PDB file of C-alpha atoms in Angstrom:
ATOM      1  CA  MET A 572     -12.911 107.979 162.161  1.00 54.00           C
ATOM      2  CA  GLY A 573     -10.046 106.885 159.878  1.00 65.00           C
ATOM      3  CA  ALA A 574      -6.547 106.045 160.984  1.00 89.00           C
ATOM      4  CA  ARG A 575      -4.037 107.239 158.370  1.00 95.00           C
ATOM      5  CA  PHE A 576      -2.980 110.219 160.505  1.00 98.00           C
ATOM      6  CA  ASP A 577      -3.273 108.714 164.016  1.00 97.00           C
ATOM      7  CA  GLY A 578      -0.763 110.387 166.229  1.00 95.00           C
ATOM      8  CA  LYS A 579       0.056 113.021 163.663  1.00 98.00           C
ATOM      9  CA  VAL A 580      -0.203 116.774 164.020  1.00 98.00           C
ATOM     10  CA  ALA A 581      -1.629 118.723 161.021  1.00 98.00           C
ATOM     11  CA  LEU A 582      -1.662 122.526 160.609  1.00 99.00           C
ATOM     12  CA  VAL A 583      -4.100 124.119 158.147  1.00 99.00           C
ATOM     13  CA  THR A 584      -4.283 127.740 157.234  1.00 98.00           C
ATOM     14  CA  GLY A 585      -7.354 129.326 155.735  1.00 98.00           C
ATOM     15  CA  ALA A 586      -9.313 126.877 157.969  1.00 98.00           C
ATOM     16  CA  SER A 587     -12.324 129.024 158.678  1.00 97.00           C
ATOM     17  CA  SER A 588     -14.215 128.154 155.526  1.00 96.00           C
ATOM     18  CA  GLY A 589     -14.055 126.545 152.082  1.00 95.00           C
ATOM     19  CA  MET A 590     -11.197 124.289 151.141  1.00 97.00           C
ATOM     20  CA  GLY A 591      -9.275 124.989 154.318  1.00 98.00           C
ATOM     21  CA  ARG A 592     -12.195 124.005 156.606  1.00 98.00           C
ATOM     22  CA  ALA A 593     -12.785 120.800 154.570  1.00 98.00           C
ATOM     23  CA  ILE A 594      -9.061 119.882 154.767  1.00 98.00           C
ATOM     24  CA  ALA A 595      -9.025 120.454 158.538  1.00 98.00           C
ATOM     25  CA  LEU A 596     -12.079 118.342 159.021  1.00 98.00           C
ATOM     26  CA  ALA A 597     -10.641 115.566 156.818  1.00 98.00           C
ATOM     27  CA  PHE A 598      -7.419 115.459 158.799  1.00 98.00           C
ATOM     28  CA  ALA A 599      -9.409 115.176 162.010  1.00 98.00           C
ATOM     29  CA  THR A 600     -11.573 112.426 160.664  1.00 97.00           C
ATOM     30  CA  GLU A 601      -8.372 110.515 159.730  1.00 97.00           C
ATOM     31  CA  GLY A 602      -7.103 110.816 163.352  1.00 97.00           C
ATOM     32  CA  ALA A 603      -4.786 113.822 163.262  1.00 98.00           C
ATOM     33  CA  LYS A 604      -4.618 116.517 165.912  1.00 98.00           C
ATOM     34  CA  VAL A 605      -5.484 119.652 163.985  1.00 98.00           C
ATOM     35  CA  VAL A 606      -4.170 123.287 164.384  1.00 98.00           C
ATOM     36  CA  ALA A 607      -6.577 125.468 162.397  1.00 98.00           C
ATOM     37  CA  ALA A 608      -5.556 128.978 161.500  1.00 98.00           C
ATOM     38  CA  ASP A 609      -7.246 131.936 159.896  1.00 98.00           C
ATOM     39  CA  VAL A 610      -7.954 135.641 160.507  1.00 98.00           C
ATOM     40  CA  ASN A 611     -11.657 134.861 160.754  1.00 98.00           C
ATOM     41  CA  ALA A 612     -11.998 133.890 164.444  1.00 98.00           C
ATOM     42  CA  ALA A 613     -15.795 133.028 164.271  1.00 98.00           C
ATOM     43  CA  GLY A 614     -15.170 130.756 161.333  1.00 98.00           C
ATOM     44  CA  GLY A 615     -12.202 129.129 162.952  1.00 98.00           C
ATOM     45  CA  ALA A 616     -14.189 128.489 166.165  1.00 98.00           C
ATOM     46  CA  GLU A 617     -16.963 126.890 163.987  1.00 98.00           C
ATOM     47  CA  THR A 618     -14.367 124.626 162.344  1.00 98.00           C
ATOM     48  CA  VAL A 619     -13.109 123.489 165.722  1.00 98.00           C
ATOM     49  CA  ARG A 620     -16.661 122.851 166.844  1.00 98.00           C
ATOM     50  CA  LEU A 621     -17.360 120.728 163.840  1.00 98.00           C
ATOM     51  CA  ILE A 622     -14.214 118.707 164.406  1.00 98.00           C
ATOM     52  CA  GLU A 623     -15.027 118.198 168.099  1.00 98.00           C
ATOM     53  CA  THR A 624     -18.585 117.245 167.310  1.00 98.00           C
ATOM     54  CA  ALA A 625     -17.180 114.458 165.109  1.00 96.00           C
ATOM     55  CA  SER A 626     -14.965 113.325 168.056  1.00 96.00           C
ATOM     56  CA  GLY A 627     -11.823 114.931 166.688  1.00 97.00           C
ATOM     57  CA  THR A 628      -9.142 117.051 168.289  1.00 98.00           C
ATOM     58  CA  ALA A 629      -8.380 120.605 167.188  1.00 98.00           C
ATOM     59  CA  ILE A 630      -7.407 124.108 168.357  1.00 98.00           C
ATOM     60  CA  PHE A 631      -7.881 127.363 166.512  1.00 98.00           C
ATOM     61  CA  VAL A 632      -5.166 129.989 166.411  1.00 98.00           C
ATOM     62  CA  PRO A 633      -6.149 133.425 164.923  1.00 98.00           C
ATOM     63  CA  THR A 634      -3.365 134.143 162.357  1.00 98.00           C
ATOM     64  CA  ASP A 635      -2.648 136.709 159.702  1.00 98.00           C
ATOM     65  CA  VAL A 636      -0.334 134.685 157.436  1.00 98.00           C
ATOM     66  CA  SER A 637       1.311 137.875 156.061  1.00 98.00           C
ATOM     67  CA  ASP A 638       2.713 138.617 159.563  1.00 98.00           C
ATOM     68  CA  GLY A 639       5.897 136.856 160.179  1.00 98.00           C
ATOM     69  CA  ASP A 640       5.707 137.023 164.062  1.00 98.00           C
ATOM     70  CA  ALA A 641       2.070 135.727 163.893  1.00 98.00           C
ATOM     71  CA  VAL A 642       3.110 132.706 161.684  1.00 98.00           C
ATOM     72  CA  ALA A 643       6.001 131.866 163.977  1.00 98.00           C
ATOM     73  CA  ALA A 644       3.782 131.993 166.898  1.00 98.00           C
ATOM     74  CA  LEU A 645       1.263 129.771 165.117  1.00 98.00           C
ATOM     75  CA  VAL A 646       3.714 127.020 164.376  1.00 98.00           C
ATOM     76  CA  ARG A 647       5.234 127.366 167.889  1.00 98.00           C
ATOM     77  CA  GLN A 648       1.821 126.877 169.464  1.00 98.00           C
ATOM     78  CA  ALA A 649       1.265 123.808 167.291  1.00 98.00           C
ATOM     79  CA  VAL A 650       4.453 122.264 168.530  1.00 98.00           C
ATOM     80  CA  GLU A 651       3.939 123.328 172.182  1.00 98.00           C
ATOM     81  CA  THR A 652       0.301 122.020 172.219  1.00 98.00           C
ATOM     82  CA  TYR A 653       0.702 118.719 170.459  1.00 98.00           C
ATOM     83  CA  GLY A 654       4.462 117.942 170.592  1.00 98.00           C
ATOM     84  CA  GLY A 655       5.427 118.418 166.993  1.00 98.00           C
ATOM     85  CA  LEU A 656       4.423 119.093 163.400  1.00 98.00           C
ATOM     86  CA  ASP A 657       3.948 116.341 160.812  1.00 98.00           C
ATOM     87  CA  CYS A 658       1.718 117.869 158.108  1.00 98.00           C
ATOM     88  CA  ALA A 659       0.727 121.315 156.878  1.00 99.00           C
ATOM     89  CA  VAL A 660      -1.614 122.650 154.256  1.00 99.00           C
ATOM     90  CA  ASN A 661      -1.229 126.241 153.272  1.00 98.00           C
ATOM     91  CA  ALA A 662      -4.661 127.148 151.991  1.00 98.00           C
ATOM     92  CA  ALA A 663      -5.072 130.771 153.136  1.00 98.00           C
ATOM     93  CA  ALA A 664      -5.553 132.972 150.068  1.00 97.00           C
ATOM     94  CA  ILE A 665      -7.516 135.941 148.735  1.00 95.00           C
ATOM     95  CA  GLU A 666      -8.590 137.411 145.386  1.00 91.00           C
ATOM     96  CA  GLY A 667     -10.660 140.514 144.674  1.00 86.00           C
ATOM     97  CA  GLU A 668      -9.732 142.134 141.398  1.00 89.00           C
ATOM     98  CA  ALA A 669     -12.047 142.561 138.472  1.00 87.00           C
ATOM     99  CA  VAL A 670     -10.099 144.789 136.097  1.00 93.00           C
ATOM    100  CA  GLY A 671      -7.188 144.497 133.730  1.00 95.00           C
ATOM    101  CA  VAL A 672      -3.625 145.448 134.734  1.00 97.00           C
ATOM    102  CA  ALA A 673      -3.918 149.041 133.511  1.00 97.00           C
ATOM    103  CA  ASP A 674      -6.691 149.702 135.960  1.00 97.00           C
ATOM    104  CA  LEU A 675      -5.488 147.571 138.874  1.00 97.00           C
ATOM    105  CA  ASP A 676      -5.001 149.442 142.103  1.00 97.00           C
ATOM    106  CA  ASP A 677      -1.523 149.158 143.580  1.00 97.00           C
ATOM    107  CA  ASP A 678      -2.839 148.371 147.014  1.00 97.00           C
ATOM    108  CA  VAL A 679      -5.001 145.511 145.742  1.00 97.00           C
ATOM    109  CA  PHE A 680      -2.002 144.016 143.875  1.00 97.00           C
ATOM    110  CA  ASP A 681       0.165 144.307 147.043  1.00 98.00           C
ATOM    111  CA  ARG A 682      -2.418 142.892 149.367  1.00 98.00           C
ATOM    112  CA  ILE A 683      -2.946 139.829 147.138  1.00 98.00           C
ATOM    113  CA  GLN A 684       0.817 139.159 147.098  1.00 98.00           C
ATOM    114  CA  GLN A 685       1.035 139.644 150.813  1.00 98.00           C
ATOM    115  CA  ILE A 686      -1.455 136.979 151.624  1.00 98.00           C
ATOM    116  CA  ASN A 687      -0.930 134.583 148.701  1.00 98.00           C
ATOM    117  CA  VAL A 688       2.809 134.778 148.247  1.00 98.00           C
ATOM    118  CA  ARG A 689       4.415 136.162 151.395  1.00 98.00           C
ATOM    119  CA  GLY A 690       1.900 134.101 153.443  1.00 98.00           C
ATOM    120  CA  VAL A 691       2.955 130.804 151.803  1.00 98.00           C
ATOM    121  CA  PHE A 692       6.602 131.736 152.121  1.00 98.00           C
ATOM    122  CA  LEU A 693       6.293 132.482 155.848  1.00 99.00           C
ATOM    123  CA  CYS A 694       4.312 129.361 156.485  1.00 98.00           C
ATOM    124  CA  LEU A 695       6.814 127.249 154.631  1.00 98.00           C
ATOM    125  CA  LYS A 696       9.689 128.791 156.467  1.00 98.00           C
ATOM    126  CA  HIS A 697       8.287 128.167 159.961  1.00 98.00           C
ATOM    127  CA  GLU A 698       6.749 124.779 159.096  1.00 99.00           C
ATOM    128  CA  VAL A 699       9.971 123.477 157.678  1.00 98.00           C
ATOM    129  CA  ARG A 700      11.946 124.702 160.692  1.00 98.00           C
ATOM    130  CA  ALA A 701       9.559 122.845 162.996  1.00 98.00           C
ATOM    131  CA  MET A 702       9.868 119.611 160.907  1.00 98.00           C
ATOM    132  CA  LEU A 703      13.663 119.877 160.839  1.00 98.00           C
ATOM    133  CA  ALA A 704      13.688 120.273 164.659  1.00 98.00           C
ATOM    134  CA  GLY A 705      11.386 117.317 164.963  1.00 97.00           C
ATOM    135  CA  GLY A 706      13.821 115.237 163.016  1.00 97.00           C
ATOM    136  CA  THR A 707      11.250 112.870 161.477  1.00 96.00           C
ATOM    137  CA  GLY A 708      10.399 114.700 158.276  1.00 98.00           C
ATOM    138  CA  GLY A 709       6.907 115.679 157.242  1.00 98.00           C
ATOM    139  CA  ALA A 710       4.677 116.787 154.332  1.00 98.00           C
ATOM    140  CA  ILE A 711       3.570 120.155 153.248  1.00 99.00           C
ATOM    141  CA  VAL A 712       0.910 121.054 150.648  1.00 99.00           C
ATOM    142  CA  ASN A 713       0.510 124.569 149.165  1.00 99.00           C
ATOM    143  CA  ILE A 714      -2.699 125.451 147.414  1.00 98.00           C
ATOM    144  CA  GLY A 715      -2.138 126.912 144.048  1.00 98.00           C
ATOM    145  CA  SER A 716      -4.648 127.263 141.263  1.00 97.00           C
ATOM    146  CA  THR A 717      -5.316 126.498 137.675  1.00 97.00           C
ATOM    147  CA  ASN A 718      -4.300 130.160 137.393  1.00 95.00           C
ATOM    148  CA  SER A 719      -0.815 128.961 138.237  1.00 97.00           C
ATOM    149  CA  TYR A 720      -0.777 127.772 134.573  1.00 97.00           C
ATOM    150  CA  ARG A 721      -3.584 129.505 132.720  1.00 95.00           C
ATOM    151  CA  PRO A 722      -4.769 133.036 133.560  1.00 93.00           C
ATOM    152  CA  GLN A 723      -8.432 134.031 133.719  1.00 89.00           C
ATOM    153  CA  PRO A 724      -9.474 137.513 132.510  1.00 90.00           C
ATOM    154  CA  HIS A 725      -9.035 140.339 134.954  1.00 91.00           C
ATOM    155  CA  GLN A 726      -6.921 138.402 137.417  1.00 93.00           C
ATOM    156  CA  THR A 727      -3.430 139.785 136.964  1.00 97.00           C
ATOM    157  CA  ALA A 728      -2.414 139.884 140.679  1.00 97.00           C
ATOM    158  CA  TYR A 729      -4.067 136.628 141.563  1.00 96.00           C
ATOM    159  CA  THR A 730      -2.463 134.864 138.568  1.00 97.00           C
ATOM    160  CA  ALA A 731       0.944 136.271 139.516  1.00 98.00           C
ATOM    161  CA  SER A 732       0.529 135.125 143.095  1.00 98.00           C
ATOM    162  CA  LYS A 733      -0.437 131.583 142.107  1.00 98.00           C
ATOM    163  CA  HIS A 734       2.427 131.283 139.676  1.00 98.00           C
ATOM    164  CA  ALA A 735       4.664 132.251 142.574  1.00 98.00           C
ATOM    165  CA  VAL A 736       3.109 129.539 144.811  1.00 98.00           C
ATOM    166  CA  LEU A 737       4.395 126.929 142.443  1.00 98.00           C
ATOM    167  CA  GLY A 738       7.894 128.497 142.373  1.00 98.00           C
ATOM    168  CA  LEU A 739       7.992 128.444 146.176  1.00 98.00           C
ATOM    169  CA  THR A 740       6.771 124.863 146.251  1.00 98.00           C
ATOM    170  CA  ARG A 741       9.330 123.506 143.752  1.00 98.00           C
ATOM    171  CA  ALA A 742      12.267 125.389 145.220  1.00 98.00           C
ATOM    172  CA  ALA A 743      11.519 124.376 148.738  1.00 98.00           C
ATOM    173  CA  ALA A 744      10.880 120.771 147.635  1.00 98.00           C
ATOM    174  CA  ILE A 745      14.422 120.606 146.132  1.00 98.00           C
ATOM    175  CA  ASP A 746      15.995 122.088 149.304  1.00 98.00           C
ATOM    176  CA  TYR A 747      14.331 119.772 151.847  1.00 98.00           C
ATOM    177  CA  ALA A 748      13.575 116.499 150.168  1.00 98.00           C
ATOM    178  CA  ARG A 749      16.810 114.982 151.527  1.00 98.00           C
ATOM    179  CA  HIS A 750      15.627 115.864 155.077  1.00 98.00           C
ATOM    180  CA  GLY A 751      12.414 113.677 154.550  1.00 98.00           C
ATOM    181  CA  ILE A 752      10.177 116.763 154.063  1.00 98.00           C
ATOM    182  CA  ARG A 753       7.995 116.342 151.052  1.00 98.00           C
ATOM    183  CA  ILE A 754       6.500 119.561 149.643  1.00 99.00           C
ATOM    184  CA  ASN A 755       3.843 119.541 146.921  1.00 99.00           C
ATOM    185  CA  ALA A 756       1.036 121.692 145.634  1.00 98.00           C
ATOM    186  CA  ILE A 757      -2.584 121.306 144.616  1.00 98.00           C
ATOM    187  CA  CYS A 758      -3.961 123.392 141.683  1.00 98.00           C
ATOM    188  CA  PRO A 759      -7.746 123.441 142.201  1.00 97.00           C
ATOM    189  CA  GLY A 760     -10.038 124.345 139.323  1.00 95.00           C
ATOM    190  CA  SER A 761     -13.553 125.686 139.662  1.00 91.00           C
ATOM    191  CA  ILE A 762     -14.284 124.512 143.302  1.00 94.00           C
ATOM    192  CA  ASP A 763     -17.527 125.538 144.875  1.00 91.00           C
ATOM    193  CA  THR A 764     -16.386 127.952 147.604  1.00 88.00           C
ATOM    194  CA  PRO A 765     -17.507 131.278 148.820  1.00 84.00           C
ATOM    195  CA  MET A 766     -14.516 132.752 146.958  1.00 82.00           C
ATOM    196  CA  LEU A 767     -15.668 131.336 143.707  1.00 83.00           C
ATOM    197  CA  ARG A 768     -19.268 132.442 144.241  1.00 84.00           C
ATOM    198  CA  ASN A 769     -18.091 135.995 145.181  1.00 82.00           C
ATOM    199  CA  ALA A 770     -15.859 136.184 142.098  1.00 79.00           C
ATOM    200  CA  ILE A 771     -18.718 135.102 139.746  1.00 80.00           C
ATOM    201  CA  GLU A 772     -21.068 137.648 141.298  1.00 80.00           C
ATOM    202  CA  ARG A 773     -18.397 140.489 141.135  1.00 75.00           C
ATOM    203  CA  ARG A 774     -17.867 139.817 137.465  1.00 75.00           C
ATOM    204  CA  GLY A 775     -21.544 139.515 136.623  1.00 74.00           C
ATOM    205  CA  GLY A 776     -21.178 135.909 135.400  1.00 79.00           C
ATOM    206  CA  ASN A 777     -23.475 132.961 135.912  1.00 84.00           C
ATOM    207  CA  GLU A 778     -22.888 129.465 137.086  1.00 87.00           C
ATOM    208  CA  ALA A 779     -23.808 127.683 133.931  1.00 89.00           C
ATOM    209  CA  ASP A 780     -21.386 129.691 131.756  1.00 88.00           C
ATOM    210  CA  VAL A 781     -18.560 129.267 134.237  1.00 87.00           C
ATOM    211  CA  ILE A 782     -19.071 125.479 134.469  1.00 91.00           C
ATOM    212  CA  ALA A 783     -19.256 125.262 130.688  1.00 90.00           C
ATOM    213  CA  ARG A 784     -15.896 127.078 130.377  1.00 90.00           C
ATOM    214  CA  LEU A 785     -13.931 125.551 133.245  1.00 91.00           C
ATOM    215  CA  SER A 786     -15.277 121.938 133.769  1.00 94.00           C
ATOM    216  CA  LEU A 787     -15.281 118.938 131.426  1.00 95.00           C
ATOM    217  CA  ILE A 788     -17.698 117.009 133.655  1.00 95.00           C
ATOM    218  CA  GLY A 789     -20.527 119.572 133.898  1.00 95.00           C
ATOM    219  CA  ARG A 790     -20.254 120.652 137.544  1.00 95.00           C
ATOM    220  CA  PHE A 791     -18.139 122.588 140.014  1.00 95.00           C
ATOM    221  CA  GLY A 792     -15.770 120.633 142.233  1.00 95.00           C
ATOM    222  CA  THR A 793     -16.325 120.139 145.893  1.00 97.00           C
ATOM    223  CA  VAL A 794     -14.129 121.213 148.871  1.00 97.00           C
ATOM    224  CA  ASP A 795     -14.188 117.528 149.888  1.00 98.00           C
ATOM    225  CA  GLU A 796     -12.460 116.593 146.612  1.00 98.00           C
ATOM    226  CA  ILE A 797      -9.619 119.016 147.399  1.00 98.00           C
ATOM    227  CA  ALA A 798      -9.432 117.659 150.980  1.00 98.00           C
ATOM    228  CA  LYS A 799      -9.026 114.085 149.693  1.00 98.00           C
ATOM    229  CA  ALA A 800      -6.167 115.189 147.382  1.00 98.00           C
ATOM    230  CA  ALA A 801      -4.474 117.132 150.181  1.00 98.00           C
ATOM    231  CA  LEU A 802      -4.566 114.161 152.531  1.00 98.00           C
ATOM    232  CA  TRP A 803      -3.252 111.810 149.849  1.00 98.00           C
ATOM    233  CA  LEU A 804      -0.274 114.143 149.207  1.00 98.00           C
ATOM    234  CA  CYS A 805       0.417 114.181 153.019  1.00 98.00           C
ATOM    235  CA  SER A 806       0.073 110.421 153.390  1.00 98.00           C
ATOM    236  CA  GLU A 807       2.540 107.595 152.965  1.00 97.00           C
ATOM    237  CA  ASP A 808       0.608 106.709 149.824  1.00 97.00           C
ATOM    238  CA  ALA A 809       2.396 109.645 148.181  1.00 98.00           C
ATOM    239  CA  SER A 810       5.821 108.876 149.665  1.00 98.00           C
ATOM    240  CA  PHE A 811       7.468 109.210 146.217  1.00 98.00           C
ATOM    241  CA  THR A 812       5.779 112.420 145.180  1.00 98.00           C
ATOM    242  CA  VAL A 813       7.916 115.473 145.713  1.00 98.00           C
ATOM    243  CA  GLY A 814       7.774 118.970 144.153  1.00 98.00           C
ATOM    244  CA  HIS A 815       4.559 118.069 142.177  1.00 98.00           C
ATOM    245  CA  ALA A 816       1.615 120.223 141.343  1.00 98.00           C
ATOM    246  CA  LEU A 817      -1.580 118.158 141.337  1.00 98.00           C
ATOM    247  CA  ALA A 818      -4.373 119.570 139.139  1.00 98.00           C
ATOM    248  CA  VAL A 819      -7.829 118.853 140.581  1.00 98.00           C
ATOM    249  CA  ASP A 820      -9.694 120.707 137.901  1.00 97.00           C
ATOM    250  CA  ALA A 821     -12.212 118.521 136.006  1.00 97.00           C
ATOM    251  CA  GLY A 822      -9.886 118.416 133.085  1.00 96.00           C
ATOM    252  CA  TYR A 823      -9.681 122.187 132.544  1.00 96.00           C
ATOM    253  CA  LEU A 824      -5.931 122.273 132.052  1.00 96.00           C
ATOM    254  CA  ALA A 825      -6.111 119.335 129.611  1.00 95.00           C
ATOM    255  CA  ARG A 826      -8.049 121.314 127.076  1.00 88.00           C
TER     256      ARG A 826
END
């Protein structure tokens, strides 16, 4: 077990699988008390089990991040259980479209914005309130995407949502930096997650073609690589980093 986050409380949404689970595990490994949140209760329980097996400390709180009351209750439970909130990573997100904008169903568009945009807004709102009440500052990381800069075909709603995540990140960073709250974003590229695999299958693609198009180093990224970036942004090593969007993308955006 590491020590960078000893005595700290870290909240992670989307913690039932993929990047969120890896981030929750990484925080616990570095000594943080972790509050894992997701709509997937079975996956969340497994995340807590993995943390506890590694001698870490965690609770799971079932949470729909698009529900303001649920997010308020999540943050309140974090503070009541562990005494405060020091770090948060807002990783909950969905995608699911495979058509151009002319054929995109209104409900699909709305649902993606509800989770990916409203969810980040609500989490930021209540996480910042908790950190202000604690009086010692904190660090928040929102998970964007390379789609925040460069759209992929047939991803209108997802791209719009991930552009919005950067807007939320930068605006909130400006508002709360003077209170000692650092807010940043990570823009992952092609990370090997269930979401990526499902998207490839839905679009009839194959792994080799996707890697050739999206990665300069010939492989998908790992969830652990995103977790390391998230923990760096939340650590004192990144104390002068505010309002930044860190691309972890194997050079895709550099092309």
